[in-house]
Amino acid sequence: MTTLTELSANVLALRAEIDTLLAKEDYIVEELAEKAVTLNSLLNTKPSDILDGEVYRLFLTDHLQWLNAVIGRISEEKQAIASSILQTQRRKKAEKSYGENQ
């Protein structure tokens, strides 16, 4: 069984890996997904030494706040990418239309 100290160390290490990955300009989405699955698994592991539910609740709350911030960053990136794709499609359509009218 895993203790809260061990679990916390593993989760913090994985969080650092995810933060490092997200800091890259063009990270691999599949790699992020794999790390997210691992993080989910870790956070669903109840430590063997939990005597005080409040300590565990605070542990989970802290990581939930971090996770919500990461989700927010990813959502912003997704929106920016979608806007860029839409703008590119509009530009191509306009160029095609302009070329046909020449």
Coordinates of C-alpha atoms in Angstrom, one line a residue:
M1 CA 0.0 0.0 0.0
T2 CA 1.0 3.5 -0.7
T3 CA 1.4 6.1 2.1
L4 CA 0.2 9.7 1.7
T5 CA 3.9 10.9 1.6
E6 CA 4.7 8.5 -1.2
L7 CA 1.5 9.3 -3.1
S8 CA 2.1 13.1 -2.7
A9 CA 5.7 12.7 -4.0
N10 CA 4.5 10.7 -7.0
V11 CA 1.7 13.2 -7.8
L12 CA 4.0 16.2 -7.4
A13 CA 6.6 14.6 -9.8
L14 CA 3.9 13.9 -12.3
R15 CA 2.5 17.4 -12.0
A16 CA 6.0 18.8 -12.7
E17 CA 6.3 16.5 -15.8
I18 CA 2.9 17.8 -17.0
D19 CA 3.9 21.5 -16.4
T20 CA 7.1 20.9 -18.3
L21 CA 5.3 19.3 -21.2
L22 CA 2.8 22.1 -21.4
A23 CA 5.6 24.7 -21.3
K24 CA 6.7 23.4 -24.7
E25 CA 5.5 25.2 -27.8
D26 CA 4.4 22.0 -29.5
Y27 CA 3.9 19.3 -27.0
I28 CA 2.6 15.9 -28.0
V29 CA -1.1 15.6 -27.0
E30 CA -0.9 11.8 -26.7
E31 CA 1.9 12.2 -24.2
L32 CA -0.2 14.6 -22.2
A33 CA -3.1 12.2 -22.3
E34 CA -1.0 9.4 -21.0
K35 CA 0.2 11.5 -18.1
A36 CA -3.4 12.5 -17.4
V37 CA -4.4 8.9 -17.2
T38 CA -1.5 8.2 -14.8
L39 CA -2.4 11.2 -12.7
N40 CA -6.1 10.1 -12.5
S41 CA -4.9 6.7 -11.3
L42 CA -2.7 8.2 -8.7
L43 CA -5.4 10.5 -7.4
N44 CA -7.8 7.6 -7.2
T45 CA -5.4 5.7 -4.9
K46 CA -6.3 6.0 -1.3
P47 CA -3.3 6.1 0.9
S48 CA -2.9 3.4 3.5
D49 CA -2.0 5.7 6.3
I50 CA -4.9 8.1 6.3
L51 CA -6.2 8.6 9.8
D52 CA -7.5 12.1 9.3
G53 CA -9.9 12.5 6.4
E54 CA -9.4 16.3 6.5
V55 CA -5.7 15.9 5.5
Y56 CA -6.7 13.7 2.6
R57 CA -9.4 16.1 1.6
L58 CA -6.9 19.0 1.6
F59 CA -4.5 16.9 -0.5
L60 CA -7.2 16.2 -3.1
T61 CA -8.4 19.8 -3.1
D62 CA -4.9 21.2 -3.7
H63 CA -4.5 18.9 -6.7
L64 CA -8.0 19.6 -8.0
Q65 CA -7.2 23.4 -8.0
W66 CA -4.0 22.7 -10.0
L67 CA -5.9 20.4 -12.4
N68 CA -8.6 23.1 -13.0
A69 CA -5.8 25.6 -13.8
V70 CA -4.3 23.2 -16.3
I71 CA -7.6 22.5 -17.9
G72 CA -8.1 26.2 -18.2
R73 CA -4.8 26.6 -20.0
I74 CA -5.5 23.8 -22.3
S75 CA -9.0 25.1 -23.1
E76 CA -7.5 28.5 -24.0
E77 CA -5.0 26.8 -26.3
K78 CA -7.8 24.8 -27.9
Q79 CA -9.8 28.0 -28.5
A80 CA -6.7 29.8 -30.0
I81 CA -6.0 26.9 -32.3
A82 CA -9.7 26.7 -33.4
S83 CA -9.7 30.4 -34.2
S84 CA -6.5 30.1 -36.2
I85 CA -7.9 27.2 -38.2
L86 CA -11.0 29.1 -38.9
Q87 CA -9.1 32.2 -40.0
T88 CA -6.9 30.0 -42.3
Q89 CA -10.0 28.4 -43.8
R90 CA -11.5 31.8 -44.4
R91 CA -8.3 33.1 -46.0
K92 CA -8.1 30.1 -48.3
K93 CA -11.8 30.5 -49.3
A94 CA -11.2 34.2 -50.0
E95 CA -8.0 33.5 -52.1
K96 CA -9.9 30.9 -54.1
S97 CA -12.8 33.2 -54.7
Y98 CA -10.4 36.0 -55.7
G99 CA -8.5 33.7 -58.1
E100 CA -11.7 32.6 -59.8
N101 CA -12.8 36.2 -60.3
Q102 CA -9.5 37.3 -62.0

